[in-house]
Amino acid sequence: MGCCNSTESKRDWKPLEERSCTDIPWLIIFTLFCIGMACICGYPIATGGASRLISGYDSYGNTCGKNNTRIDGVPLSGRDMRENKYVFFLDPCNLDIINRKIKSIALCVSKCPAAELKSYSDLKQFALNNGSHLCSYDISPTRYTSSSDRYTKCPKLPVLPSKAVPLFRRCIPVDIGCYTEFAQAFITFVSDNTVLRRVIGGVMASKEIIMGLCLLALVLSLIMMVVIRYISRVLVWILTILVIIGSIGGTGVLWWLYVDSRNALNNNTTSVFGKEVASDNVKALLVYAIGATIFTVILLLVMFFMRKRVALTISLFHVAGKVFIHLPLLALQPFWTFLCLMLFWVYWIAVLLFLGTAGAPVKNNSTGVVEYQMQGPLQYLVWYHAVGLIWISEFILAFQQMTIAGAVVTYYFTRNKSQMPITPILSSMARTIRYHLGTLAKGSFIITLVKIPRLILTYIHSQLKGKENACARCMLKACVCCLWCLEKCLAYLNQNAYTATAINSTNFCTSARDAFVILVENALRVAAINTVGDFVLFLGKVLIVSCTAFAGILALNYQRDYTVWVLPLLIVCLFAFLVAHCFLSVFENVVDVLFLCFAIDTKYNDGSPGREYYMDKALMEFVENSKKMGWHKPKDGDGREMKPMTRGGTLA
């Protein structure tokens, strides 16, 4: 990766003192790559692919609404279509679902038929009145009723009323009933599969309840964010106790509902259709109850073994709450990141569609239709574009991590909080843009290198499903799993490397090495404290999901005779978890940054004159309590030792 070994054996940490540009070569590489992405966008625009996508083109290579040049070997090409701005399909209902296109001859017309045309005489009259030739260009309107080719080169009768789609100028039937034949297979499957039909029916019957529960999940997430902003030791323990009580209580309620529903089913108190629904609900409740029981047992065991290691986590959470009080804009970071990702993804999809209509015109000899294909090296532009999707998306996520890290580092290592910038978030963004974009480019590229082969192997596994032998299937799954684990480890190391860069303004490799050394020296703390922090946040997510699911069970219990719970409850729980994760992920990043700052602070400072701690009073209390309890002794293998530093420079 171009990581160079530093000639320094020891180097002082000087937070926020010096700023310099990092990983400039990688910034140049990333800039050139982005220029290449822009060129890929410009290629279909310059070659007419974008125009063909928006304006549409007929089956003979003529772009509608323009004066076209002739294509060799295609007699009906090169026509002046400036008056014909709309695309008309002879058989618009003949869809090719696999290739995602309409299997029909397309023509450029000046007007879409607004009324139904039942005969060839109607086609002739429409063409004479409006100048829109609805048959192939080589058949004049006067021959519509007598030409022997009218059955293949004229539209399928009757011609349904159609309207031009806004922006894309395609004549699409107003009545989409002709597309029902393509949905018939799915409808037949649903009708034949009684379980699936009942599940979908349950979703439709309880859609108001689902919407209400989703709104409840959003409100609970906002309340949790408010609670976390003012978190304290008492609130952490209350949260833990509530989750434990909720897990035990929820498990008990699920078993009670299972027994009650099974007794009602055995007593034959429902109709025939109600028996089928009740049977499905009994099975679903049994699965939910068993899963909740297993989760509750695991939760109790984890809390029992980690009960003595929560002290520092509580202190970190207390400081993190103060960070959110001083930096309230941190909570908005996921929204800005999501907005940037959505804008980039829309741009990426638009360029991909442009590429689909770019290239040289090629006549398909079997169908006689002109298709546009990229040949030679140009066909690899799509792969370049796909790599850009992953790299730039990871770069946007890395920018959020660096912004959060820079703001939290500024808060932690500023002794006098009144001297902090007016807008720490904007200051962190400005520093990142000015100094550290190269570091973000390098870190995101490393994730891209791991993610691409994992996605390729996942795609191969999906394509070979049912064809490969058991050994090959096992090897593919093992490779995908290993790459996924490697990606998660690198992502965690990258996040800490960004924090180290925000502290000391070093390049990616130096920051990653320094962060790795700090994490290794605090390996037990990382395992016990950082994990507990993530686990406590996970408890918050579980509490939100549990409350939402509990409310859903109570609401859906009144519809037990005609609503299957499986899919509605899963939809609600999934939405609740995603919303909770969106809100709490920023808090999780703040805790990780604070932990690395705390580890560096305790490594290079001991509280003596000239080497005072930067940490908050809550963390200082933890350090003093640790020293009083003798946790600084090396022989204590609990990972809680607080070693006073005898080396390293002074942090002025």
mmCIF file of C-alpha atoms in Angstrom, residues 146-321:
data_model
loop_
_atom_site.group_PDB
_atom_site.id
_atom_site.type_symbol
_atom_site.label_atom_id
_atom_site.label_comp_id
_atom_site.label_asym_id
_atom_site.label_seq_id
_atom_site.Cartn_x
_atom_site.Cartn_y
_atom_site.Cartn_z
ATOM 1 C CA SER A 146 -53.531 -3.326 -47.960
ATOM 2 C CA SER A 147 -49.822 -3.995 -47.257
ATOM 3 C CA SER A 148 -48.882 -7.637 -46.682
ATOM 4 C CA ASP A 149 -46.387 -6.512 -43.988
ATOM 5 C CA ARG A 150 -48.994 -4.768 -41.873
ATOM 6 C CA TYR A 151 -49.210 -7.742 -39.496
ATOM 7 C CA THR A 152 -45.474 -7.528 -38.619
ATOM 8 C CA LYS A 153 -44.639 -3.859 -39.226
ATOM 9 C CA CYS A 154 -47.769 -2.249 -37.817
ATOM 10 C CA PRO A 155 -48.861 -2.114 -34.178
ATOM 11 C CA LYS A 156 -50.798 -4.918 -32.612
ATOM 12 C CA LEU A 157 -54.528 -4.175 -32.683
ATOM 13 C CA PRO A 158 -56.258 -2.678 -30.894
ATOM 14 C CA VAL A 159 -53.838 0.178 -30.182
ATOM 15 C CA LEU A 160 -54.472 1.262 -26.624
ATOM 16 C CA PRO A 161 -54.602 4.947 -25.617
ATOM 17 C CA SER A 162 -51.182 6.087 -24.458
ATOM 18 C CA LYS A 163 -49.515 9.090 -22.938
ATOM 19 C CA ALA A 164 -45.917 10.294 -23.115
ATOM 20 C CA VAL A 165 -43.879 9.693 -19.961
ATOM 21 C CA PRO A 166 -42.553 13.014 -18.595
ATOM 22 C CA LEU A 167 -38.899 13.675 -19.437
ATOM 23 C CA PHE A 168 -38.297 10.363 -21.267
ATOM 24 C CA ARG A 169 -40.892 10.828 -24.063
ATOM 25 C CA ARG A 170 -42.048 7.195 -24.324
ATOM 26 C CA CYS A 171 -45.649 6.424 -25.273
ATOM 27 C CA ILE A 172 -46.895 4.170 -22.492
ATOM 28 C CA PRO A 173 -50.487 2.816 -22.393
ATOM 29 C CA VAL A 174 -52.722 4.716 -20.003
ATOM 30 C CA ASP A 175 -54.357 1.467 -18.932
ATOM 31 C CA ILE A 176 -51.588 -0.759 -17.604
ATOM 32 C CA GLY A 177 -53.910 -3.751 -17.565
ATOM 33 C CA CYS A 178 -51.941 -5.267 -20.449
ATOM 34 C CA TYR A 179 -49.060 -5.879 -18.035
ATOM 35 C CA THR A 180 -51.118 -8.155 -15.818
ATOM 36 C CA GLU A 181 -49.980 -11.245 -17.705
ATOM 37 C CA PHE A 182 -46.477 -10.692 -16.364
ATOM 38 C CA ALA A 183 -47.793 -10.405 -12.840
ATOM 39 C CA GLN A 184 -50.001 -13.442 -13.357
ATOM 40 C CA ALA A 185 -47.195 -15.866 -12.543
ATOM 41 C CA PHE A 186 -46.567 -14.161 -9.220
ATOM 42 C CA ILE A 187 -50.275 -13.900 -8.495
ATOM 43 C CA THR A 188 -50.720 -17.587 -9.303
ATOM 44 C CA PHE A 189 -47.816 -18.463 -7.009
ATOM 45 C CA VAL A 190 -49.311 -16.413 -4.206
ATOM 46 C CA SER A 191 -52.742 -17.949 -4.793
ATOM 47 C CA ASP A 192 -51.361 -21.487 -4.791
ATOM 48 C CA ASN A 193 -49.140 -20.857 -1.750
ATOM 49 C CA THR A 194 -51.739 -20.479 0.981
ATOM 50 C CA VAL A 195 -49.185 -19.630 3.673
ATOM 51 C CA LEU A 196 -47.664 -16.815 1.602
ATOM 52 C CA ARG A 197 -51.126 -15.564 0.716
ATOM 53 C CA ARG A 198 -52.093 -15.390 4.387
ATOM 54 C CA VAL A 199 -48.836 -13.650 5.311
ATOM 55 C CA ILE A 200 -49.274 -10.985 2.638
ATOM 56 C CA GLY A 201 -52.908 -10.644 3.626
ATOM 57 C CA GLY A 202 -51.766 -10.085 7.209
ATOM 58 C CA VAL A 203 -49.493 -7.246 6.125
ATOM 59 C CA MET A 204 -52.277 -5.560 4.178
ATOM 60 C CA ALA A 205 -54.747 -5.989 7.036
ATOM 61 C CA SER A 206 -52.375 -4.473 9.591
ATOM 62 C CA LYS A 207 -50.743 -1.716 7.518
ATOM 63 C CA GLU A 208 -52.078 1.014 9.825
ATOM 64 C CA ILE A 209 -50.596 -0.767 12.835
ATOM 65 C CA ILE A 210 -47.258 -1.148 11.038
ATOM 66 C CA MET A 211 -47.121 2.569 10.255
ATOM 67 C CA GLY A 212 -47.969 3.456 13.832
ATOM 68 C CA LEU A 213 -45.314 1.143 15.220
ATOM 69 C CA CYS A 214 -42.687 2.583 12.856
ATOM 70 C CA LEU A 215 -43.565 6.052 14.138
ATOM 71 C CA LEU A 216 -43.234 4.721 17.685
ATOM 72 C CA ALA A 217 -39.744 3.379 16.875
ATOM 73 C CA LEU A 218 -38.705 6.799 15.582
ATOM 74 C CA VAL A 219 -39.980 8.516 18.745
ATOM 75 C CA LEU A 220 -38.211 5.980 20.987
ATOM 76 C CA SER A 221 -34.943 6.533 19.094
ATOM 77 C CA LEU A 222 -35.204 10.287 19.613
ATOM 78 C CA ILE A 223 -35.914 9.757 23.321
ATOM 79 C CA MET A 224 -32.902 7.426 23.561
ATOM 80 C CA MET A 225 -30.684 10.078 21.952
ATOM 81 C CA VAL A 226 -31.892 12.640 24.517
ATOM 82 C CA VAL A 227 -31.235 10.186 27.359
ATOM 83 C CA ILE A 228 -27.752 9.388 26.064
ATOM 84 C CA ARG A 229 -26.873 13.079 25.733
ATOM 85 C CA TYR A 230 -27.408 13.457 29.500
ATOM 86 C CA ILE A 231 -26.195 10.014 30.451
ATOM 87 C CA SER A 232 -24.851 9.177 33.880
ATOM 88 C CA ARG A 233 -23.871 6.113 35.841
ATOM 89 C CA VAL A 234 -27.395 5.730 37.167
ATOM 90 C CA LEU A 235 -28.914 5.919 33.686
ATOM 91 C CA VAL A 236 -26.521 3.286 32.330
ATOM 92 C CA TRP A 237 -27.446 0.882 35.098
ATOM 93 C CA ILE A 238 -31.125 1.718 34.663
ATOM 94 C CA LEU A 239 -30.785 1.033 30.933
ATOM 95 C CA THR A 240 -29.084 -2.279 31.645
ATOM 96 C CA ILE A 241 -31.715 -3.282 34.194
ATOM 97 C CA LEU A 242 -34.548 -2.235 31.868
ATOM 98 C CA VAL A 243 -33.104 -4.308 29.037
ATOM 99 C CA ILE A 244 -32.735 -7.340 31.287
ATOM 100 C CA ILE A 245 -36.237 -6.933 32.718
ATOM 101 C CA GLY A 246 -37.608 -6.282 29.245
ATOM 102 C CA SER A 247 -35.916 -9.377 27.853
ATOM 103 C CA ILE A 248 -37.183 -11.588 30.667
ATOM 104 C CA GLY A 249 -40.648 -10.020 30.597
ATOM 105 C CA GLY A 250 -40.876 -10.130 26.814
ATOM 106 C CA THR A 251 -39.820 -13.774 26.792
ATOM 107 C CA GLY A 252 -42.464 -14.574 29.405
ATOM 108 C CA VAL A 253 -45.152 -12.752 27.406
ATOM 109 C CA LEU A 254 -44.194 -14.642 24.245
ATOM 110 C CA TRP A 255 -44.441 -18.003 26.029
ATOM 111 C CA TRP A 256 -47.778 -16.975 27.567
ATOM 112 C CA LEU A 257 -49.145 -15.947 24.162
ATOM 113 C CA TYR A 258 -47.879 -19.198 22.662
ATOM 114 C CA VAL A 259 -49.641 -21.288 25.306
ATOM 115 C CA ASP A 260 -52.811 -19.184 25.053
ATOM 116 C CA SER A 261 -52.890 -19.387 21.241
ATOM 117 C CA ARG A 262 -52.210 -23.131 21.273
ATOM 118 C CA ASN A 263 -55.015 -23.723 23.784
ATOM 119 C CA ALA A 264 -57.392 -21.645 21.659
ATOM 120 C CA LEU A 265 -56.408 -23.689 18.605
ATOM 121 C CA ASN A 266 -56.882 -26.989 20.421
ATOM 122 C CA ASN A 267 -60.290 -25.942 21.710
ATOM 123 C CA ASN A 268 -61.549 -25.372 18.103
ATOM 124 C CA THR A 269 -62.925 -21.919 18.884
ATOM 125 C CA THR A 270 -62.147 -20.470 15.440
ATOM 126 C CA SER A 271 -63.412 -20.911 11.897
ATOM 127 C CA VAL A 272 -61.709 -23.057 9.258
ATOM 128 C CA PHE A 273 -59.763 -20.107 7.824
ATOM 129 C CA GLY A 274 -59.128 -18.899 11.378
ATOM 130 C CA LYS A 275 -57.581 -22.268 12.231
ATOM 131 C CA GLU A 276 -55.042 -21.870 9.439
ATOM 132 C CA VAL A 277 -54.128 -18.364 10.609
ATOM 133 C CA ALA A 278 -54.021 -19.456 14.264
ATOM 134 C CA SER A 279 -51.787 -22.414 13.359
ATOM 135 C CA ASP A 280 -49.355 -20.088 11.592
ATOM 136 C CA ASN A 281 -49.372 -17.742 14.578
ATOM 137 C CA VAL A 282 -48.683 -20.595 17.006
ATOM 138 C CA LYS A 283 -45.664 -21.673 14.958
ATOM 139 C CA ALA A 284 -44.394 -18.086 14.706
ATOM 140 C CA LEU A 285 -44.856 -17.510 18.443
ATOM 141 C CA LEU A 286 -42.957 -20.714 19.248
ATOM 142 C CA VAL A 287 -40.006 -19.569 17.099
ATOM 143 C CA TYR A 288 -40.073 -16.077 18.627
ATOM 144 C CA ALA A 289 -40.282 -17.464 22.177
ATOM 145 C CA ILE A 290 -37.367 -19.854 21.677
ATOM 146 C CA GLY A 291 -35.256 -17.113 20.084
ATOM 147 C CA ALA A 292 -36.083 -14.666 22.889
ATOM 148 C CA THR A 293 -35.189 -17.284 25.506
ATOM 149 C CA ILE A 294 -31.791 -17.953 23.930
ATOM 150 C CA PHE A 295 -31.090 -14.225 23.633
ATOM 151 C CA THR A 296 -32.070 -13.593 27.270
ATOM 152 C CA VAL A 297 -29.780 -16.365 28.552
ATOM 153 C CA ILE A 298 -26.845 -15.033 26.503
ATOM 154 C CA LEU A 299 -27.574 -11.491 27.693
ATOM 155 C CA LEU A 300 -27.577 -12.523 31.367
ATOM 156 C CA LEU A 301 -24.316 -14.461 30.979
ATOM 157 C CA VAL A 302 -22.567 -11.557 29.243
ATOM 158 C CA MET A 303 -23.724 -9.047 31.852
ATOM 159 C CA PHE A 304 -22.601 -11.392 34.657
ATOM 160 C CA PHE A 305 -19.065 -11.793 33.308
ATOM 161 C CA MET A 306 -18.678 -8.102 32.393
ATOM 162 C CA ARG A 307 -20.275 -6.550 35.451
ATOM 163 C CA LYS A 308 -16.870 -5.540 36.892
ATOM 164 C CA ARG A 309 -15.665 -3.974 33.659
ATOM 165 C CA VAL A 310 -18.373 -1.403 33.110
ATOM 166 C CA ALA A 311 -16.849 1.386 35.238
ATOM 167 C CA LEU A 312 -14.662 2.963 32.555
ATOM 168 C CA THR A 313 -17.386 2.515 29.973
ATOM 169 C CA ILE A 314 -19.775 4.483 32.177
ATOM 170 C CA SER A 315 -17.163 7.241 32.506
ATOM 171 C CA LEU A 316 -16.675 7.298 28.729
ATOM 172 C CA PHE A 317 -20.421 7.503 28.212
ATOM 173 C CA HIS A 318 -20.625 10.331 30.707
ATOM 174 C CA VAL A 319 -17.971 12.266 28.775
ATOM 175 C CA ALA A 320 -19.632 11.357 25.468
ATOM 176 C CA GLY A 321 -22.849 12.894 26.776
#
